[in-house]
mmCIF file of C-alpha atoms in Angstrom:
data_model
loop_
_atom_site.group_PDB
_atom_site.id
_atom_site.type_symbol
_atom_site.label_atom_id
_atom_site.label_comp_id
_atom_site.label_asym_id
_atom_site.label_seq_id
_atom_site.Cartn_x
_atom_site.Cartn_y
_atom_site.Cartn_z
ATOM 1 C CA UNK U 1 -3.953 -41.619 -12.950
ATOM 2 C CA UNK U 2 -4.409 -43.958 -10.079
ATOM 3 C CA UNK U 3 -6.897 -43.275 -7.873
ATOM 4 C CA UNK U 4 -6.296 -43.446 -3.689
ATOM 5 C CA UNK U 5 -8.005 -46.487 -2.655
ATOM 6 C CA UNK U 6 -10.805 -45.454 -0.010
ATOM 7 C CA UNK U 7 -11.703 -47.769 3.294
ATOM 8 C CA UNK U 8 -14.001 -50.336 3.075
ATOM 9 C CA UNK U 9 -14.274 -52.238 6.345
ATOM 10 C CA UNK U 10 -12.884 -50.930 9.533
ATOM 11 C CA UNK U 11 -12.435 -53.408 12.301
ATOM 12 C CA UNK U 12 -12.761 -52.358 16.123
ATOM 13 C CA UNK U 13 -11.045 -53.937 18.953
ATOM 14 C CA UNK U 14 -12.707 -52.505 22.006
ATOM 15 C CA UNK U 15 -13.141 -49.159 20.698
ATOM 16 C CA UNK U 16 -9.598 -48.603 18.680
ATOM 17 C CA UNK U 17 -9.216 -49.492 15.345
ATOM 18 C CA UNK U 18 -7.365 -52.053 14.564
ATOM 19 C CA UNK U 19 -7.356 -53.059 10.842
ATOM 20 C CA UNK U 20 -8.661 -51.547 7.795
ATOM 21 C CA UNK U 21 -9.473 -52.898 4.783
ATOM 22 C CA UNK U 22 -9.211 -50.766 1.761
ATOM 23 C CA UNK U 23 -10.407 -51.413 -1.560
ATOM 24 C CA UNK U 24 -12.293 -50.434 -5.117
ATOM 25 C CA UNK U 25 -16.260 -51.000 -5.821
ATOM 26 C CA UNK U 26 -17.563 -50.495 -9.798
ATOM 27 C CA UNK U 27 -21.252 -51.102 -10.690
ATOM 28 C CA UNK U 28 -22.461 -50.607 -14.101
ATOM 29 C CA UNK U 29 -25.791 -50.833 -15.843
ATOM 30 C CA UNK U 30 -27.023 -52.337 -19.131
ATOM 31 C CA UNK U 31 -25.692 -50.167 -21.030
ATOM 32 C CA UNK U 32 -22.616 -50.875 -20.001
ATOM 33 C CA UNK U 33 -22.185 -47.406 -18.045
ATOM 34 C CA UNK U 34 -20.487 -47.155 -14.542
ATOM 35 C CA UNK U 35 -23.278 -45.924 -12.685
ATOM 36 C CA UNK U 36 -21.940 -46.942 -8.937
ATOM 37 C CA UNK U 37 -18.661 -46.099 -7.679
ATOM 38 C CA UNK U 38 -16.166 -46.411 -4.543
ATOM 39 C CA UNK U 39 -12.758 -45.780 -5.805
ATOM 40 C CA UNK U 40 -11.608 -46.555 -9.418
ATOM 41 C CA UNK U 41 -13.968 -48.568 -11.685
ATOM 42 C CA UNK U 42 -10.664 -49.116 -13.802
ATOM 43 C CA UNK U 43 -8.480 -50.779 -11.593
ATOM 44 C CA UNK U 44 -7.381 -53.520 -12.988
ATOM 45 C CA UNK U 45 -6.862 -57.165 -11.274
ATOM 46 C CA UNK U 46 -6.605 -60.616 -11.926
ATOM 47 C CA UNK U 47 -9.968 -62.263 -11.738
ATOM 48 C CA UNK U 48 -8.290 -65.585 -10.465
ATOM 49 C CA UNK U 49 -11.745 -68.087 -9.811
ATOM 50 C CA UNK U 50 -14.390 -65.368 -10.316
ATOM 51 C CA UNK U 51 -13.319 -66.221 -14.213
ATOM 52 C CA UNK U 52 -14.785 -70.151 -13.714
ATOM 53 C CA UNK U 53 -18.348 -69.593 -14.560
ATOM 54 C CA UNK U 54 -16.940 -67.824 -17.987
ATOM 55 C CA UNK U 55 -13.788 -70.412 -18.568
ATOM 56 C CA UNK U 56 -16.836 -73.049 -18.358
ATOM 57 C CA UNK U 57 -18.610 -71.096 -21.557
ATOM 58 C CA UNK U 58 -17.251 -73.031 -24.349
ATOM 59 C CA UNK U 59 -17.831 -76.017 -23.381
ATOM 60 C CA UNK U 60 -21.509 -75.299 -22.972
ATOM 61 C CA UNK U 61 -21.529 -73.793 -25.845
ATOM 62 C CA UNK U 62 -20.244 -77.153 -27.558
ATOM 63 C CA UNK U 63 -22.766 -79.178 -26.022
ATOM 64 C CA UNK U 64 -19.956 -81.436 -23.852
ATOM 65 C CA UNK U 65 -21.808 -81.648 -21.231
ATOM 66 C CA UNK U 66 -24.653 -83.645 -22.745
ATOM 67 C CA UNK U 67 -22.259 -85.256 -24.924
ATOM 68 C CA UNK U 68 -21.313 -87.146 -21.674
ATOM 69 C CA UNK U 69 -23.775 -86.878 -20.036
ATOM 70 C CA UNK U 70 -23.442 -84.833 -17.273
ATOM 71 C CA UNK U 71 -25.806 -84.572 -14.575
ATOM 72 C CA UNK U 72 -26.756 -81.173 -13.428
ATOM 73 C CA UNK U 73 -24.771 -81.124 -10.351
ATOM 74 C CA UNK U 74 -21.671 -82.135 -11.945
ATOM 75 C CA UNK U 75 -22.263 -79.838 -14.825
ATOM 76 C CA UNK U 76 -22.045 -76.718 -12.383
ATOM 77 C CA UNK U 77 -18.947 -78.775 -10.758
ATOM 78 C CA UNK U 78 -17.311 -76.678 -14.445
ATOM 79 C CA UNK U 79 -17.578 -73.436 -12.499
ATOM 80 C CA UNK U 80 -16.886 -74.401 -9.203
ATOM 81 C CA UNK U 81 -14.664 -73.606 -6.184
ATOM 82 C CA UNK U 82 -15.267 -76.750 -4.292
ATOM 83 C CA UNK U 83 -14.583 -77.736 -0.905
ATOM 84 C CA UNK U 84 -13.851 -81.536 -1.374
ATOM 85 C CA UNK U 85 -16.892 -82.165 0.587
ATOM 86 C CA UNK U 86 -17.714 -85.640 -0.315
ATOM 87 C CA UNK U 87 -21.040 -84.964 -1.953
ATOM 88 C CA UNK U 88 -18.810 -83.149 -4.174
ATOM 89 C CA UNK U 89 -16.166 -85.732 -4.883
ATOM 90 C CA UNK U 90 -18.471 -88.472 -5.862
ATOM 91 C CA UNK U 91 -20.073 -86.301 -8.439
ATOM 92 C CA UNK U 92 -16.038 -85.307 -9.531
ATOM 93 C CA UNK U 93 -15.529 -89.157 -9.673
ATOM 94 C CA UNK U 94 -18.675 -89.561 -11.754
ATOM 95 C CA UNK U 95 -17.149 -87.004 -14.174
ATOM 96 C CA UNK U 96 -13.932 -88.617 -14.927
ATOM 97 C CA UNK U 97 -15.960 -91.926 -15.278
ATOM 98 C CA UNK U 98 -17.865 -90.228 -17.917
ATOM 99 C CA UNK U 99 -16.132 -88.026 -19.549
ATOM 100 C CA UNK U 100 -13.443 -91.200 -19.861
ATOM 101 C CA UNK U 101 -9.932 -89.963 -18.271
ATOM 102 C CA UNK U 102 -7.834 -90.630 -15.754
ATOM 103 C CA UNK U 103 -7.365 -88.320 -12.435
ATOM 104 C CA UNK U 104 -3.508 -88.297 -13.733
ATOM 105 C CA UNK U 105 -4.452 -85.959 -17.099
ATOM 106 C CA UNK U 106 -5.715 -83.059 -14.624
ATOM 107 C CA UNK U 107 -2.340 -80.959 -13.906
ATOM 108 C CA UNK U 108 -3.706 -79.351 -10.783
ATOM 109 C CA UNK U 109 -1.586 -80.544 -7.851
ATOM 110 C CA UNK U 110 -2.269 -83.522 -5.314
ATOM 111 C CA UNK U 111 -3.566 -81.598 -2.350
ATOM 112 C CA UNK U 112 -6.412 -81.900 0.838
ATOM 113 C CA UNK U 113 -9.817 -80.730 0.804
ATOM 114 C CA UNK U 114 -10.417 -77.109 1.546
ATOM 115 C CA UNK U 115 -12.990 -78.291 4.044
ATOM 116 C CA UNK U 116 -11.615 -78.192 7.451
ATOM 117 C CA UNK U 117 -13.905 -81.547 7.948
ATOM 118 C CA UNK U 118 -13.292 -82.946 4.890
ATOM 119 C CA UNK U 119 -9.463 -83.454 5.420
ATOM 120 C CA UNK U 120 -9.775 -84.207 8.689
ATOM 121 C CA UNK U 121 -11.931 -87.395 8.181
ATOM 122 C CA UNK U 122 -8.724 -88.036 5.700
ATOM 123 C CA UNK U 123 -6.383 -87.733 7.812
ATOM 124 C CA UNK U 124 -7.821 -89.807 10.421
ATOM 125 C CA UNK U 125 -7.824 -92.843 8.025
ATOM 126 C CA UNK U 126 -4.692 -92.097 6.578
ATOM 127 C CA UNK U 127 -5.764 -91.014 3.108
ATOM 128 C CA UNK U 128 -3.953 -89.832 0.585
ATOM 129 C CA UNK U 129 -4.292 -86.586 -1.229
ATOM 130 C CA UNK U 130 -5.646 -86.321 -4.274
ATOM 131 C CA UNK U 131 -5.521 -84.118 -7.438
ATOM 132 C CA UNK U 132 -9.804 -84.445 -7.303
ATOM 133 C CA UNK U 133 -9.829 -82.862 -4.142
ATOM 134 C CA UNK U 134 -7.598 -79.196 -5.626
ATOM 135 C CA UNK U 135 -10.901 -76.756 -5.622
ATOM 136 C CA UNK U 136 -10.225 -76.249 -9.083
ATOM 137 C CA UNK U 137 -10.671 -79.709 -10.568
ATOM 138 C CA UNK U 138 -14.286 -79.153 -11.888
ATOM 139 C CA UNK U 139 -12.941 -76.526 -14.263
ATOM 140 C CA UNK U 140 -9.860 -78.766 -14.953
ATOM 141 C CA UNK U 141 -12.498 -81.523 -16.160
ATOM 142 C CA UNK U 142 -14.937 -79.086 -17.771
ATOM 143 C CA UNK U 143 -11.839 -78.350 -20.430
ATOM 144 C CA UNK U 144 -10.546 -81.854 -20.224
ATOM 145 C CA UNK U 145 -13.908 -82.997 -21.664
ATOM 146 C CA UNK U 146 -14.040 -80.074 -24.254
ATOM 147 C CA UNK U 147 -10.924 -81.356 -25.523
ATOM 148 C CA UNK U 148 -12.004 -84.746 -25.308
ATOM 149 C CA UNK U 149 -15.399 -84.212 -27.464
ATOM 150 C CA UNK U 150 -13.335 -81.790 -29.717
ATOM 151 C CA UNK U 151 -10.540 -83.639 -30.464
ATOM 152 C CA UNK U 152 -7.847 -81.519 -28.612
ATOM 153 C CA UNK U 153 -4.996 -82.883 -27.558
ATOM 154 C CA UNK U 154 -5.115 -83.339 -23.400
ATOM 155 C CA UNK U 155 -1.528 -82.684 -23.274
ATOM 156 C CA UNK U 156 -0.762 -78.814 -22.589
ATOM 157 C CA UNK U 157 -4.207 -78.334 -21.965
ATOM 158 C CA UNK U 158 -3.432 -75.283 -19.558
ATOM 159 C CA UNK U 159 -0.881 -73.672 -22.269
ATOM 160 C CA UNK U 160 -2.295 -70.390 -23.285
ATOM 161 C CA UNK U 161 -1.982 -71.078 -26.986
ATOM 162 C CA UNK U 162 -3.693 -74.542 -26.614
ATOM 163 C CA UNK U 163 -7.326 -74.743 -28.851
ATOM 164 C CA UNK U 164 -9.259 -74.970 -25.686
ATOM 165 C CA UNK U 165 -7.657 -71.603 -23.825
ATOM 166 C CA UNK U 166 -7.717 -69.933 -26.972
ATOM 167 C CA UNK U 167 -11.235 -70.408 -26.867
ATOM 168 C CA UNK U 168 -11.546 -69.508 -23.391
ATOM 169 C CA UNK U 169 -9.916 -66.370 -23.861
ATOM 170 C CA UNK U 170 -12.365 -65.089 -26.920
ATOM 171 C CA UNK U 171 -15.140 -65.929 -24.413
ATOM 172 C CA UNK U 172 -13.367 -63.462 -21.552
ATOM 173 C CA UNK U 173 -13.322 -61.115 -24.307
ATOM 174 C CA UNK U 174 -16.826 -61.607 -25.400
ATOM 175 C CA UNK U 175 -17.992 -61.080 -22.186
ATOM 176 C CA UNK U 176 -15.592 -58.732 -21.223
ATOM 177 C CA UNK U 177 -15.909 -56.081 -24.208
ATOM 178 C CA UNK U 178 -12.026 -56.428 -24.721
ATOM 179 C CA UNK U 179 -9.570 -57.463 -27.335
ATOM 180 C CA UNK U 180 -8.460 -60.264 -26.828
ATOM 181 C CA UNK U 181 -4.783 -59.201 -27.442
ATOM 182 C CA UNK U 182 -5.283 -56.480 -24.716
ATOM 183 C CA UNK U 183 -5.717 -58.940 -22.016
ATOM 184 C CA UNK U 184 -3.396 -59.315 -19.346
ATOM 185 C CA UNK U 185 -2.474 -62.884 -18.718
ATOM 186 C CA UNK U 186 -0.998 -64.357 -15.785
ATOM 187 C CA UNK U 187 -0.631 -67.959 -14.174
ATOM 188 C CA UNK U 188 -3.631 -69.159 -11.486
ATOM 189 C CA UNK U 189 -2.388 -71.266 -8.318
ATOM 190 C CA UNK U 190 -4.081 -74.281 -10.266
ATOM 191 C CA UNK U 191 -1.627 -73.813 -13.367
ATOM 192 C CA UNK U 192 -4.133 -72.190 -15.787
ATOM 193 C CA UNK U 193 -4.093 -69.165 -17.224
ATOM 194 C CA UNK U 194 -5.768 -65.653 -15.333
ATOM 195 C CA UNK U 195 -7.161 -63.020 -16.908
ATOM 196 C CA UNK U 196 -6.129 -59.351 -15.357
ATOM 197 C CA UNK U 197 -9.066 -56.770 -16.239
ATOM 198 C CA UNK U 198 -10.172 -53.476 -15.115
ATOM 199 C CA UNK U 199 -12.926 -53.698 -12.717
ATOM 200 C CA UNK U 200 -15.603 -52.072 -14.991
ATOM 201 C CA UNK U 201 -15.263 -54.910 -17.362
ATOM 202 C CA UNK U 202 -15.198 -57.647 -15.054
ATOM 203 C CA UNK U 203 -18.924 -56.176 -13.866
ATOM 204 C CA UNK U 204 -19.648 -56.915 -17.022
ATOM 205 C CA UNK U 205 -18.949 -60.297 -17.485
ATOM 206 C CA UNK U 206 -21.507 -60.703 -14.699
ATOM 207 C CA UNK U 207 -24.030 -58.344 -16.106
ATOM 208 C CA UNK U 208 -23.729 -60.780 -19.325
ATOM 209 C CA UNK U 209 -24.012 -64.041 -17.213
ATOM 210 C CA UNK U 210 -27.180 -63.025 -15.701
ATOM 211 C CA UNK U 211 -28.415 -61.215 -18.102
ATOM 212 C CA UNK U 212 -27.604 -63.098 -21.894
ATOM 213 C CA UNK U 213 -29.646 -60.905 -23.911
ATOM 214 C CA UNK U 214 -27.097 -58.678 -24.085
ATOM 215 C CA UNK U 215 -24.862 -61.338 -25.754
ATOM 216 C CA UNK U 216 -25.134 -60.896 -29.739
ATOM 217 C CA UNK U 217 -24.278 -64.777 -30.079
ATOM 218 C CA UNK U 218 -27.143 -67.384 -29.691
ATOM 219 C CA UNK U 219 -25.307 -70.063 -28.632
ATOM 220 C CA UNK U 220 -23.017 -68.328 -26.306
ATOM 221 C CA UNK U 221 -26.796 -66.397 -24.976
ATOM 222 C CA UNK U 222 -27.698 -69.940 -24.377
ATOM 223 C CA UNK U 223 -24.745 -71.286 -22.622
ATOM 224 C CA UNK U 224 -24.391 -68.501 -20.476
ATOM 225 C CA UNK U 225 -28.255 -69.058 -19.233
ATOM 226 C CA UNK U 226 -27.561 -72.309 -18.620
ATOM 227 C CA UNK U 227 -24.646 -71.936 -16.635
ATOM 228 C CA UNK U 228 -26.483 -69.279 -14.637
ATOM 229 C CA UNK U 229 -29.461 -71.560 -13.806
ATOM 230 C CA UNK U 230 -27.058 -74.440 -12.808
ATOM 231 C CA UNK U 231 -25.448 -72.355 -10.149
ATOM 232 C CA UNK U 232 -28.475 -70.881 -8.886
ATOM 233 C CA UNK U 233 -30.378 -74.808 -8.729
ATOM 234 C CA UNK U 234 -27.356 -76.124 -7.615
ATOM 235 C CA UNK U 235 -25.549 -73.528 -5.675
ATOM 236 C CA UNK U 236 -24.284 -76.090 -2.752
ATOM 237 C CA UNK U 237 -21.568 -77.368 -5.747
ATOM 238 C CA UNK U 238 -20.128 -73.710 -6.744
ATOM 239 C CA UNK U 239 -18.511 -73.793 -3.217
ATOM 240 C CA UNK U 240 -19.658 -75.038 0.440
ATOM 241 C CA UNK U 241 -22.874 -74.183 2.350
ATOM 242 C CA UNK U 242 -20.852 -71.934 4.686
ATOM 243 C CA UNK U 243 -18.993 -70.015 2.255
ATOM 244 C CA UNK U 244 -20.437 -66.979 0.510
ATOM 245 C CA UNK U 245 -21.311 -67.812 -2.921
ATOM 246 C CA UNK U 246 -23.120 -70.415 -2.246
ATOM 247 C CA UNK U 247 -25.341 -68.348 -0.242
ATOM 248 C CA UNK U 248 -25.205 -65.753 -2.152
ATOM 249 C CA UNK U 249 -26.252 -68.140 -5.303
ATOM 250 C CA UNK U 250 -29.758 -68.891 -2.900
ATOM 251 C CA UNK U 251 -31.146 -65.838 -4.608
ATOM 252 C CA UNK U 252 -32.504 -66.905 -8.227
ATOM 253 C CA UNK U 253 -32.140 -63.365 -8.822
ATOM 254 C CA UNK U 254 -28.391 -63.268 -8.343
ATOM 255 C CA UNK U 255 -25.132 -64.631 -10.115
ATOM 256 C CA UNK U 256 -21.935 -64.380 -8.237
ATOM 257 C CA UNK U 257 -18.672 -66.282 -7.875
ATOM 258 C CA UNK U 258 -15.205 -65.124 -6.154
ATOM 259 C CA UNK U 259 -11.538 -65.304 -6.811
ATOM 260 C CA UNK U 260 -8.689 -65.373 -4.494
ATOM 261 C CA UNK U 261 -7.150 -62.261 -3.544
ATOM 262 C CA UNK U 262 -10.373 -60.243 -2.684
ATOM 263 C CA UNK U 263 -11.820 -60.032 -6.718
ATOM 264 C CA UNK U 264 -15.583 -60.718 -6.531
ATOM 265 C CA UNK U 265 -18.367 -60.333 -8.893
ATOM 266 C CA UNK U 266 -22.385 -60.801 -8.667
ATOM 267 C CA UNK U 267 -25.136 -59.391 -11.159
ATOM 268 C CA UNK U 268 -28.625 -58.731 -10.475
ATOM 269 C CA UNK U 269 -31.597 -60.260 -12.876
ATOM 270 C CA UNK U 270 -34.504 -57.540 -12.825
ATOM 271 C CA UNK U 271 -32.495 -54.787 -11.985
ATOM 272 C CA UNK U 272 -30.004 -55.235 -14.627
ATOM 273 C CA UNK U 273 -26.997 -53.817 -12.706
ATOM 274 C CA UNK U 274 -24.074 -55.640 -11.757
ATOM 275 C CA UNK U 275 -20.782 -55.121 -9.683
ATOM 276 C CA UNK U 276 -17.031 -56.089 -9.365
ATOM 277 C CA UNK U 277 -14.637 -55.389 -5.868
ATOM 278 C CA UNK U 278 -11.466 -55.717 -5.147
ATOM 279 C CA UNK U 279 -9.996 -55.883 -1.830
ATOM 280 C CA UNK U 280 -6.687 -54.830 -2.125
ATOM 281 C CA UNK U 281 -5.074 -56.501 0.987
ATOM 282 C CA UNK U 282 -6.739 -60.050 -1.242
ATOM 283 C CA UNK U 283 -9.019 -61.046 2.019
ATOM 284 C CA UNK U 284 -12.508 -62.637 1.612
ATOM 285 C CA UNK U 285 -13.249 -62.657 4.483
ATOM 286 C CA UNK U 286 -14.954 -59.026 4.359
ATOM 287 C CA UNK U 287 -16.820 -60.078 1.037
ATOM 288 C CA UNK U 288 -20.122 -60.913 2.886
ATOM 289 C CA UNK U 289 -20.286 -57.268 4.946
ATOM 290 C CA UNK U 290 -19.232 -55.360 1.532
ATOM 291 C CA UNK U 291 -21.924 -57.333 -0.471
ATOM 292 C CA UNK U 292 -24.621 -56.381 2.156
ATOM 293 C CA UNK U 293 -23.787 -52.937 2.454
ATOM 294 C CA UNK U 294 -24.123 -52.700 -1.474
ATOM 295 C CA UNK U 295 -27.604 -54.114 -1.495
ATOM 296 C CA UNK U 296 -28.777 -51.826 1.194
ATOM 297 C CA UNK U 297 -27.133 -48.761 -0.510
ATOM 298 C CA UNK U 298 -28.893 -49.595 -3.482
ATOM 299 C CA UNK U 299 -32.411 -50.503 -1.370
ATOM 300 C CA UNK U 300 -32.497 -54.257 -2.694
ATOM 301 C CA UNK U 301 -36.009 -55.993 -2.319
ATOM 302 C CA UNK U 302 -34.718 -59.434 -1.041
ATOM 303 C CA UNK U 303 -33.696 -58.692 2.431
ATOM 304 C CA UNK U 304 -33.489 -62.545 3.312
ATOM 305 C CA UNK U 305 -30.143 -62.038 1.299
ATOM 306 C CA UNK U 306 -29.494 -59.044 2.765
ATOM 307 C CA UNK U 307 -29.266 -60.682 6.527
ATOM 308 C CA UNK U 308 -27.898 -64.163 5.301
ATOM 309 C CA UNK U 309 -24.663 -61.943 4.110
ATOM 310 C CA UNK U 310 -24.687 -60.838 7.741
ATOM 311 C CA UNK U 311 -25.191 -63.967 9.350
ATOM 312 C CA UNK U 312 -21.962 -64.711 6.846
ATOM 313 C CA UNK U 313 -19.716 -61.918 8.215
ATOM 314 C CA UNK U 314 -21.191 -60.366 11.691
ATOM 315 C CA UNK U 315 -20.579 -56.979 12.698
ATOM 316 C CA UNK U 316 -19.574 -58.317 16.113
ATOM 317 C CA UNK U 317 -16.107 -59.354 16.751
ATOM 318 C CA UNK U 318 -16.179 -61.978 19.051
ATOM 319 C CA UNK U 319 -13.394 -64.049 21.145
ATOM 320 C CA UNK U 320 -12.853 -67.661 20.904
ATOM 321 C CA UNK U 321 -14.960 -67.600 24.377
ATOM 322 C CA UNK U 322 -17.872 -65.767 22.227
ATOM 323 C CA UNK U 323 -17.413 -62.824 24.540
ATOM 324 C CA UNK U 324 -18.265 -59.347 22.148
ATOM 325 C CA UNK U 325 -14.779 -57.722 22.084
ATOM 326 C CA UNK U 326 -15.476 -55.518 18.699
ATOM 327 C CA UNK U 327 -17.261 -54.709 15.597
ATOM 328 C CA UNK U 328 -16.689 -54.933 11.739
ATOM 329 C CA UNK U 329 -17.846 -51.899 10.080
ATOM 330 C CA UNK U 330 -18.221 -51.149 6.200
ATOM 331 C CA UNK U 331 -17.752 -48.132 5.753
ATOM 332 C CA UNK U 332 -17.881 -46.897 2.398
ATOM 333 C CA UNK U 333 -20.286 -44.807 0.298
ATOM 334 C CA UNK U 334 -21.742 -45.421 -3.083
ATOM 335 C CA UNK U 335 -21.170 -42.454 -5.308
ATOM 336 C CA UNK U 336 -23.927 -42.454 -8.168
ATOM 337 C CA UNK U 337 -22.032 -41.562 -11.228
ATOM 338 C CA UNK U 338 -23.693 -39.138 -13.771
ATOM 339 C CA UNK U 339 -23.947 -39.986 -17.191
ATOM 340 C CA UNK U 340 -20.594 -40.005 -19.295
ATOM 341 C CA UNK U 341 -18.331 -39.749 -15.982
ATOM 342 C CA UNK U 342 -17.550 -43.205 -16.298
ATOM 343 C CA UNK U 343 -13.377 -42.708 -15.496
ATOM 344 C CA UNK U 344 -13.976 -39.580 -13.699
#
């Protein structure tokens, strides 16, 4: 039975509102129980680029990286959402240098960089665009390399049943706590294949990145704590300085990344809980006031985070002149969930 989706950001124009954003919050525990709700914790959606951290897995867990001999930076580049910023694509240049390929082998398409500034300088001098500067290129060379060091073939590399997705999808199931054959698959913007779970499983994915204990595997325990530490150290590289996950990724206590359409997902270290939201109408741009209303709910220590998520999305709508015609309001409730109500 589908489940009404509840508001979770109102938006005021001088005291009418205007827009509403509804949506679906699941947070689970360590035990794998749904222990935070807003909505239905099995919804199910695609989890687009909040999958790149996990799609980056096997390759860790092979070692590519060192085999050539990525620098940290460029190794969290493999779960990235860049902005083309050019820090960024000399590090993506260094990779294809290293790993040994040509920028003709990736498959995502020739585009500009996401960063307003970025293109601009481009266009200015006439640039071309490039198939580097597609936000999803670091995970297009993470599995270009696996193949590479494995022996794959490069051709097809985004074809579900090629070696390298096949592995990609056991790790979304190891993580996940699915069968593998259960998972919904789709096609991402980028050309790879996307991964359609239930919200309560995407949480914990998260719960597993941060927390790798709770993977039975050592190597894959290993891999995902690496992959964790790289986007904390080197959280500038998983997107842009002004864009959400990197911020969010400031706090060594917290892994997070976001998809398009409105999936997110983010895990806390000592408290061992972790969360997954969907906004249905697929804007981000309410992400940042959603994620600080769930750490207050939940009383969070780290208020720095807290007001940096607010700094990210203000609860004053202001005109281009800067004159305060509004407010953004989240306006949902955590329900605790008792014990063994998980679908309730």
């Amino acid at each position: 039975m589908q489940i009404m989706a509840p508001h979770l950001v109102e938006e005021y124009r001088g005291g009418t509102l205007e827009n509403i954003h509804h949506g679906h919050i699941c947070g689970i525990d360590d035990q794998g129980e749904v222990i935070y709700r807003v909505g239905d914790p099995e919804w199910v959606s695609y989890m687009r680029s909040a999958a790149k951290p996990f799609q980056a897995i096997p390759a860790f867990v092979h070692g590519v990286p060192d085999t050539y001999s990525l620098t940290d930076p460029e190794k969290t580049l493999m779960t990235a959402s860049h902005r083309a910023e050019p820090y960024q694509v000399e590090a993506l240049e260094a990779m294809l240098s290293k790993i040994g390929i040509e920028e003709r082998c990736l498959i995502c398409s020739e585009t500009y960089p996401l960063s307003m500034q970025a293109r601009d300088a481009l266009l200015l001098h006439s640039q071309p665009p490039r198939r580097l500067y597609h936000n999803c290129s670091g995970k297009h060379l993470g599995v270009l390399a696996l193949c590479q060091a494995k022996g794959y073939p490069l051709e097809g590399y985004a074809d579900p049943e090629h070696p390298a997705q096949r592995e990609i999808l056991q790790t979304i199931a190891q993580f996940s706590g699915a069968k593998a054959e259960e998972i919904q698959l789709g096609t991402d913007g980028c050309g790879f294949p996307v991964f359609a779970l239930p919200l309560r499983q995407i949480a914990a994915m998260f719960l597993k990145l941060a927390c790798p204990d709770l993977l039975e595997d050592q190597r894959t325990r290993e891999a995902a704590w690496q992959v964790g530490r790289l986007m904390n150290e080197n959280h500038n590289m998983v997107s842009a300085p002004w864009f959400i996950c990197s911020n969010l990724l400031k706090d060594s206590n917290i892994v997070a990344k976001g998809g398009a359409k409105g999936i997110y997902g983010f895990a806390l270290r000592k408290e061992r809980v972790a969360f997954a939201l969907k906004v249905l109408d697929g804007s981000e741009e309410e992400w940042a006031l959603i994620i600080a209303s769930i750490l207050e709910q939940i009383n969070y220590s780290n208020r720095v985070t807290i007001d940096l998520m607010y700094q990210l999305a203000s609860r004053e709508l202001k005109n281009d002149s800067g004159l305060l015609v509004g407010t953004n309001k989240a306006v949902f409730q955590l329900n605790r969930v008792e014990k063994g109500r998980r679908s309730q």
